[in-house]
PDB file of C-alpha atoms in Angstrom:
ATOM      1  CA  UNK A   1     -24.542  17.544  57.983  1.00  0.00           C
ATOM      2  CA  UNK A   2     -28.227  16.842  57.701  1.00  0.00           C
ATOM      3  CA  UNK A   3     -29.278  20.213  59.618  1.00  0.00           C
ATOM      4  CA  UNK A   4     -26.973  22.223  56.971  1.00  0.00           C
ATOM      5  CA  UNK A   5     -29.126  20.301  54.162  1.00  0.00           C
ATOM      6  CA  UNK A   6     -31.849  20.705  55.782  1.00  0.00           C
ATOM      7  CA  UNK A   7     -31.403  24.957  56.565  1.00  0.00           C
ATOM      8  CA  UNK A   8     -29.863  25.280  52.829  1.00  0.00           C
ATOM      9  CA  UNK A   9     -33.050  23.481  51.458  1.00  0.00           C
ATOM     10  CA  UNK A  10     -35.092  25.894  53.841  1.00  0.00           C
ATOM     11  CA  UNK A  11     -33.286  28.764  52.092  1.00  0.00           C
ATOM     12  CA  UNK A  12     -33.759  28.033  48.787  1.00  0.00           C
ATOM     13  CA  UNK A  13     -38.092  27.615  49.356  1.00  0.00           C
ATOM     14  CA  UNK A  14     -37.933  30.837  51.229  1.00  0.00           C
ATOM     15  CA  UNK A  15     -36.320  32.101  48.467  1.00  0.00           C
ATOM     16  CA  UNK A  16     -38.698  31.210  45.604  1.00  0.00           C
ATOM     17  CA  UNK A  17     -41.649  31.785  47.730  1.00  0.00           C
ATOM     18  CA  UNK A  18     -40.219  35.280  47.790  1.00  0.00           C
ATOM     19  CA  UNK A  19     -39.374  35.684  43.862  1.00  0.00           C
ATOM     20  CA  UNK A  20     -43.136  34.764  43.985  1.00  0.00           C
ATOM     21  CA  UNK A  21     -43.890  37.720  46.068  1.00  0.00           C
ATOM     22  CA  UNK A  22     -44.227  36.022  49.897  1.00  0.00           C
ATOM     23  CA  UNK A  23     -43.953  38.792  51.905  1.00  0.00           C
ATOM     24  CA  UNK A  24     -44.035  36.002  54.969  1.00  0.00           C
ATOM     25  CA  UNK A  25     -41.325  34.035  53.112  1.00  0.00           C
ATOM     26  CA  UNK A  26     -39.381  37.488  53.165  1.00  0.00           C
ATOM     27  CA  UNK A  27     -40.011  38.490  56.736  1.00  0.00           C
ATOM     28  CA  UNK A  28     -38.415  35.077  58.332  1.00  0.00           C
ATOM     29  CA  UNK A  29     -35.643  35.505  55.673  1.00  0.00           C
ATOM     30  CA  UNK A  30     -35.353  39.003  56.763  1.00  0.00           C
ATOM     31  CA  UNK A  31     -35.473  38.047  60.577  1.00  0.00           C
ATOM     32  CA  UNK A  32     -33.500  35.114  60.004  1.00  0.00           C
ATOM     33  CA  UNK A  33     -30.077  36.230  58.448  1.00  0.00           C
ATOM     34  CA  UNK A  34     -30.167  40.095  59.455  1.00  0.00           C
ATOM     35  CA  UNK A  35     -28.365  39.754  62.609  1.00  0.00           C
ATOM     36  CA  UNK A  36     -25.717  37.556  61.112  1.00  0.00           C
ATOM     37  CA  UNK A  37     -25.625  39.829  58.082  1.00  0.00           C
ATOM     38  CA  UNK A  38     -24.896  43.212  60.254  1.00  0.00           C
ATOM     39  CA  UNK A  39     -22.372  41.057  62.326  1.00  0.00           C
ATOM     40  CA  UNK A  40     -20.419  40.353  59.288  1.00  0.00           C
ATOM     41  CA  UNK A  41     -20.842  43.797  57.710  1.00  0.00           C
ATOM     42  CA  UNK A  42     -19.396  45.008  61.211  1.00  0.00           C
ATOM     43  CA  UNK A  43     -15.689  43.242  60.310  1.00  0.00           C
ATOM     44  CA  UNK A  44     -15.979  46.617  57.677  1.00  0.00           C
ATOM     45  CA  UNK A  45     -17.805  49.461  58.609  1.00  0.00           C
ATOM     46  CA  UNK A  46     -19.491  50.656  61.805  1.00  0.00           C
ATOM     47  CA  UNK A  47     -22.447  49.305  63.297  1.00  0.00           C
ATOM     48  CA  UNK A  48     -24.525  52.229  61.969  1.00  0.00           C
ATOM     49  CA  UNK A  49     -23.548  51.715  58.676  1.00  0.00           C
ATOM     50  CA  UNK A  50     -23.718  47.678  58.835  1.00  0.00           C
ATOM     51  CA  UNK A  51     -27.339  48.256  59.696  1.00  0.00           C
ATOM     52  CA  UNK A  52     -28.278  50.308  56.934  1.00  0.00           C
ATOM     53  CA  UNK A  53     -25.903  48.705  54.264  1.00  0.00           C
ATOM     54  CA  UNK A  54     -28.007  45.480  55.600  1.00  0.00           C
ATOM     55  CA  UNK A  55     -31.354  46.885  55.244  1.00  0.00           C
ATOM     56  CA  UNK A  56     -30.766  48.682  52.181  1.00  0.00           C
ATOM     57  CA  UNK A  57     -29.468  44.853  50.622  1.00  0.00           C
ATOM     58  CA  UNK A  58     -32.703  43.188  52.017  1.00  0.00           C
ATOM     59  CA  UNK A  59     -34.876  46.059  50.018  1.00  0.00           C
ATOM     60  CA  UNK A  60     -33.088  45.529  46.950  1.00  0.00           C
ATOM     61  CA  UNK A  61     -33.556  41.793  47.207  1.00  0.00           C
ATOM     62  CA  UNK A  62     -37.924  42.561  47.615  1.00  0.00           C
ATOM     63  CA  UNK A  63     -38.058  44.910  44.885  1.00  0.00           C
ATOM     64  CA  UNK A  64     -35.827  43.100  42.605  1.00  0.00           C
ATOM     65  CA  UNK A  65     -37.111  39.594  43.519  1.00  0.00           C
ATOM     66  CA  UNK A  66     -38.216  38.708  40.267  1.00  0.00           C
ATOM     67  CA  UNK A  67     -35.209  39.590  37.842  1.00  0.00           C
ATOM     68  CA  UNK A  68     -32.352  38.038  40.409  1.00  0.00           C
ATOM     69  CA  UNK A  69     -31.261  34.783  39.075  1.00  0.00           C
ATOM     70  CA  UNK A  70     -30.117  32.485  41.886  1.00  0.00           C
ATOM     71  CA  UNK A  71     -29.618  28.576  41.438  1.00  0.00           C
ATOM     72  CA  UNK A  72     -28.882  27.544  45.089  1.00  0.00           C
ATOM     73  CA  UNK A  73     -29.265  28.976  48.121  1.00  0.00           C
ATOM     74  CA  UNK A  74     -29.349  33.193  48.315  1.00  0.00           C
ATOM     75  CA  UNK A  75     -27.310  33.593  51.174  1.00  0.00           C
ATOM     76  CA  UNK A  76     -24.102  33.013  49.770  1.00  0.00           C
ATOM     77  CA  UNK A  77     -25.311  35.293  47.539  1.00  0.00           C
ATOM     78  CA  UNK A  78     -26.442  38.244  50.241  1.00  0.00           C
ATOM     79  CA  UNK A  79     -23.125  37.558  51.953  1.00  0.00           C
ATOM     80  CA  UNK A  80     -21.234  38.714  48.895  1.00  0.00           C
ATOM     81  CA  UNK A  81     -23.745  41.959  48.550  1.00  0.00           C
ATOM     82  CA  UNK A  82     -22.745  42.542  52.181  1.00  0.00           C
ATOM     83  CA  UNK A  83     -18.936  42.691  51.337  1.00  0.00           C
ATOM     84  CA  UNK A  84     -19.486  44.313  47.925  1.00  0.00           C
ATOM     85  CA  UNK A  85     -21.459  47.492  49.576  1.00  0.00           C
ATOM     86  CA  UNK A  86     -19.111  47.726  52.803  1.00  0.00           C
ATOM     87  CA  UNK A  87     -16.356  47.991  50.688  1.00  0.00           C
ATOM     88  CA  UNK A  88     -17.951  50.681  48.506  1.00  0.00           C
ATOM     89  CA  UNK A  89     -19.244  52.523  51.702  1.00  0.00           C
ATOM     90  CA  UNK A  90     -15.407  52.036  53.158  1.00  0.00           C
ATOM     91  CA  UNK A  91     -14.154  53.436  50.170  1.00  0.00           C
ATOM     92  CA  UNK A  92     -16.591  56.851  49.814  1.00  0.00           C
ATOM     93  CA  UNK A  93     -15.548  57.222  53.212  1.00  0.00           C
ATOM     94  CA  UNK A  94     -12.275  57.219  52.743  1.00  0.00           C
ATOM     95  CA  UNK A  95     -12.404  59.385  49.487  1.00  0.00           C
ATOM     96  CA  UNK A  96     -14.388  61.943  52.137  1.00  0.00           C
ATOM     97  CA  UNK A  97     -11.577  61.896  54.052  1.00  0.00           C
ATOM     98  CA  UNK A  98      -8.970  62.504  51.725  1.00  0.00           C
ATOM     99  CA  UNK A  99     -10.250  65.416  50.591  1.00  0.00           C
ATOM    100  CA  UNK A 100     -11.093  66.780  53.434  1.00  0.00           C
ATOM    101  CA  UNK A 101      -7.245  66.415  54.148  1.00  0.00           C
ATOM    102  CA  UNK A 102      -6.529  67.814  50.909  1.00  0.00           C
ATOM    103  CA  UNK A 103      -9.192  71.149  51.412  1.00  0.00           C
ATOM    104  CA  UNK A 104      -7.971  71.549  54.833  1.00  0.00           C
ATOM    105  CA  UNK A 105      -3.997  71.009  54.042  1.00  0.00           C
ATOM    106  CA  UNK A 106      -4.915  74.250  51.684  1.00  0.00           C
ATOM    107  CA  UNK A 107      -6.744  76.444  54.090  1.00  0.00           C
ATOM    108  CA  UNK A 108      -4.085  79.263  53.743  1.00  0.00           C
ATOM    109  CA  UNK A 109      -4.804  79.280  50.404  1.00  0.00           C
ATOM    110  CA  UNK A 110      -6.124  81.835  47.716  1.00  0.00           C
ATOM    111  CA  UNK A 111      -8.863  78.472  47.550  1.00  0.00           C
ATOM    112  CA  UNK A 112     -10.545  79.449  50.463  1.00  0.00           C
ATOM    113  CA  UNK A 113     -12.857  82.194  49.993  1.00  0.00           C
ATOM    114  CA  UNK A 114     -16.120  80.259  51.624  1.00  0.00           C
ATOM    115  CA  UNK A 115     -18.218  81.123  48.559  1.00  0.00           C
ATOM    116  CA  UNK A 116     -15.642  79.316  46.189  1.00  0.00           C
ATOM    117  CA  UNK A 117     -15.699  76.226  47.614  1.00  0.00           C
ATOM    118  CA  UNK A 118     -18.293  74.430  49.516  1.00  0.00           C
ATOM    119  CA  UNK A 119     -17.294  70.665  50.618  1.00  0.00           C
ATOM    120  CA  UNK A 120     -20.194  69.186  50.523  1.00  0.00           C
ATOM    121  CA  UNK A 121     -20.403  69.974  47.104  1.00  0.00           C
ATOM    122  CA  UNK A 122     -16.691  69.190  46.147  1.00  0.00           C
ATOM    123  CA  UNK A 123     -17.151  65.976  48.084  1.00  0.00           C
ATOM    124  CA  UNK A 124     -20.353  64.767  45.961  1.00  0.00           C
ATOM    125  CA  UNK A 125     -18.908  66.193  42.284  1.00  0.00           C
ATOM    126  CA  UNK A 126     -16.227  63.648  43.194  1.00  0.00           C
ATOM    127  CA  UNK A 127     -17.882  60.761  44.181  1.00  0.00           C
ATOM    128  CA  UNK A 128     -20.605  61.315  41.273  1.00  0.00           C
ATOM    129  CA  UNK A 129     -17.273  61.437  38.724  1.00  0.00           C
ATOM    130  CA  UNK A 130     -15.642  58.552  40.622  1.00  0.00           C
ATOM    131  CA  UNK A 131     -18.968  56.670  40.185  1.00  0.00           C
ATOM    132  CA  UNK A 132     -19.495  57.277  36.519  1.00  0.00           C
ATOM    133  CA  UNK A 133     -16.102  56.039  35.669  1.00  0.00           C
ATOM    134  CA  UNK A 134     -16.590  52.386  33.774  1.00  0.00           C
ATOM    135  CA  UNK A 135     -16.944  49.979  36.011  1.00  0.00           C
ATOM    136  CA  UNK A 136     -13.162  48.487  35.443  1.00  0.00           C
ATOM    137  CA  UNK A 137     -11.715  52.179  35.560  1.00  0.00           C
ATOM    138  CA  UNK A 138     -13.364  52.490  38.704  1.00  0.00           C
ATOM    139  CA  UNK A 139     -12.380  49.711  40.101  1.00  0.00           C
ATOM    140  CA  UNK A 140      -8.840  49.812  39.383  1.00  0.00           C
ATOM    141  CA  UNK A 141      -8.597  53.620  40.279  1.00  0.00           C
ATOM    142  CA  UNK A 142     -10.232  52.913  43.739  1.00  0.00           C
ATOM    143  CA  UNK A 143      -8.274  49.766  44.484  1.00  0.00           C
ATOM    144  CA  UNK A 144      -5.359  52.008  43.883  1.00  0.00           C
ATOM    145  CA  UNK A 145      -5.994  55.246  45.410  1.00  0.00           C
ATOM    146  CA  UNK A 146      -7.982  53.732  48.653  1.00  0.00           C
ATOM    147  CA  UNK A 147      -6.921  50.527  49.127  1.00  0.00           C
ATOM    148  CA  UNK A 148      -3.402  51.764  48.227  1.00  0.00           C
ATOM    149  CA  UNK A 149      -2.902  48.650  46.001  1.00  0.00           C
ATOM    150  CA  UNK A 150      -0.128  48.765  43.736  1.00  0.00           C
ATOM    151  CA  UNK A 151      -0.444  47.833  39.558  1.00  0.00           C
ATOM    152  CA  UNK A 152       1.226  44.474  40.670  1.00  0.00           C
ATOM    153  CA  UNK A 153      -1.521  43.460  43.835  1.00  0.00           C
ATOM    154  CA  UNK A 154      -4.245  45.067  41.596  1.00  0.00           C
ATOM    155  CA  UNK A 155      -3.342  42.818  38.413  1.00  0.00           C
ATOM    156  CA  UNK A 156      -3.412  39.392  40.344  1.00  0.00           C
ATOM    157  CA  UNK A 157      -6.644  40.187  42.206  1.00  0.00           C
ATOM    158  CA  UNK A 158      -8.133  41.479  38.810  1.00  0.00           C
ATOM    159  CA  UNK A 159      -6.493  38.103  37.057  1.00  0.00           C
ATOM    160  CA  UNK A 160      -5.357  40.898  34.577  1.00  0.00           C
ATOM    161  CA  UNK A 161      -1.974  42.111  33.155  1.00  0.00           C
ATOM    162  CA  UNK A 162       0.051  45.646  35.241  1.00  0.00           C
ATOM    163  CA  UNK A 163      -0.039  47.290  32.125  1.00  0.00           C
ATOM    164  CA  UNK A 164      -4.250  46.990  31.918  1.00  0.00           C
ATOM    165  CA  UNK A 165      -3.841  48.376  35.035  1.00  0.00           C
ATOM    166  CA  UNK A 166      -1.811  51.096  34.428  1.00  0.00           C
ATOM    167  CA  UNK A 167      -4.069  51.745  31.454  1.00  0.00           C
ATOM    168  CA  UNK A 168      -7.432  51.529  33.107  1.00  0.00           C
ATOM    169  CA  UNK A 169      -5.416  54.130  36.050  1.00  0.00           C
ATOM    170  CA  UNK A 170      -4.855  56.373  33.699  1.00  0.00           C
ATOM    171  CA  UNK A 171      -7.843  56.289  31.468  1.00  0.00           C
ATOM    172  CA  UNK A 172      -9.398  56.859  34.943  1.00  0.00           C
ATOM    173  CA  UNK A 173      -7.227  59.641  35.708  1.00  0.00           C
ATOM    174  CA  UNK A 174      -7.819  60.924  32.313  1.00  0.00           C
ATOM    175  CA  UNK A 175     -11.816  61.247  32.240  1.00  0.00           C
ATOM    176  CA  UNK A 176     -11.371  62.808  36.172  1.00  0.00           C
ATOM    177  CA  UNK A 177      -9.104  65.627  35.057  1.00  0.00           C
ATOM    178  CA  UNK A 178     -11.585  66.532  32.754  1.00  0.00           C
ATOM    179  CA  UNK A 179     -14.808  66.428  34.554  1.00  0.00           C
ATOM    180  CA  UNK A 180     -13.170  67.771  37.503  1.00  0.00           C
ATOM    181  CA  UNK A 181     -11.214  70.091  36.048  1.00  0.00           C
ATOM    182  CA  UNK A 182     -12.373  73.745  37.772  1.00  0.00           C
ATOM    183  CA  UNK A 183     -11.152  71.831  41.081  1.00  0.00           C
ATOM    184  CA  UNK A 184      -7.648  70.940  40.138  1.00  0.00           C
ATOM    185  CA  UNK A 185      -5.857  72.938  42.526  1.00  0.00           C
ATOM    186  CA  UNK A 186      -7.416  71.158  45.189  1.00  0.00           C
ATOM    187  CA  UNK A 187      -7.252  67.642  43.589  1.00  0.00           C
ATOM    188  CA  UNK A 188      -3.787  67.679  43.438  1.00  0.00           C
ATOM    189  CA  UNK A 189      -2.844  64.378  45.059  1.00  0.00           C
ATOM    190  CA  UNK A 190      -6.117  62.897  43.908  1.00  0.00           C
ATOM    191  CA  UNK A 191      -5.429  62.796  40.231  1.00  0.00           C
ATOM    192  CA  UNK A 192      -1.625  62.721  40.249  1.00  0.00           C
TER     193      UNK A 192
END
């Protein structure tokens, strides 16, 4: 019980010597919890992507060391970072895959003159409109559509009601038609 004091303590000086720009304090943070970060970003994603998602975390916490408000110890905090960005990585993923599905279910289609439609392109016009969704559209739409949640499972992790769910769905559903609406015969089971 006294070590776990003892290492949370540690944590928290590291940490404000860091808001105070330590680059030492950073580097035995850094060294300290990267391994165990990757490991747990490893229960989502693959190790490749655990790395990275890790990394990119630890730069975010340098260059936004002085704004980030933390009253106890940051790794709770960096844990929950961790999750947060494997699950959005987990879920662009998945998206990719979908419609890659979806474009390849309708190869025989009058869709697939090359010129018409590139993928990359299809695949980043939807993640950018899936991204600029409000954050509780979003949210609902992918927990929905990726996670394959229904209103009910959605509603009691959201503490909200089904029918905000349904609304924020179709809100979501709404705005996507619209900005995605030259790729509608592809996006079929997307936005239905």
């Amino acid at each position: 019980m006294k070590k776990l004091k003892s290492t949370l303590n540690e944590d928290i000086q590291l940490f404000t010597s860091i808001q105070k720009g330590d680059k030492k304090a950073f580097d035995l943070l850094f060294l300290k919890y990267y391994p165990r970060l990757c490991s747990y970003a490893c229960q989502y994603v693959n190790f490749n992507n655990s790395e990275e998602i890790v990394q990119e975390i630890m730069i975010w916490l340098w260059e936004n060391r002085e704004v980030i408000k933390i009253e106890s110890s940051p790794i709770p905090y960096l844990f929950r970072a961790v999750r947060n960005n494997c699950l959005r990585q987990k879920n662009r993923d998945e998206l990719k895959n979908k419609i890659l599905t979806i474009l390849y279910n309708h190869a025989n289609t009058p869709y697939d003159d090359p010129n018409f439609y590139i993928e990359e392109e299809l695949i980043h016009k939807i993640e950018k409109s899936i991204m600029d969704l409000p954050e509780n559209y979003r949210q609902a739409f992918e927990m929905n559509r990726f996670q394959d949640m229904t209103y009910k499972e959605i509603a009691s992790h959201l503490n909200i009601s089904s029918k905000t769910v349904d609304y924020r769905i179709q809100q979501a559903l709404k705005i996507l038609r619209i900005k995605l609406k030259d790729y509608m015969p592809l996006l079929i089971g997307l936005l239905t």
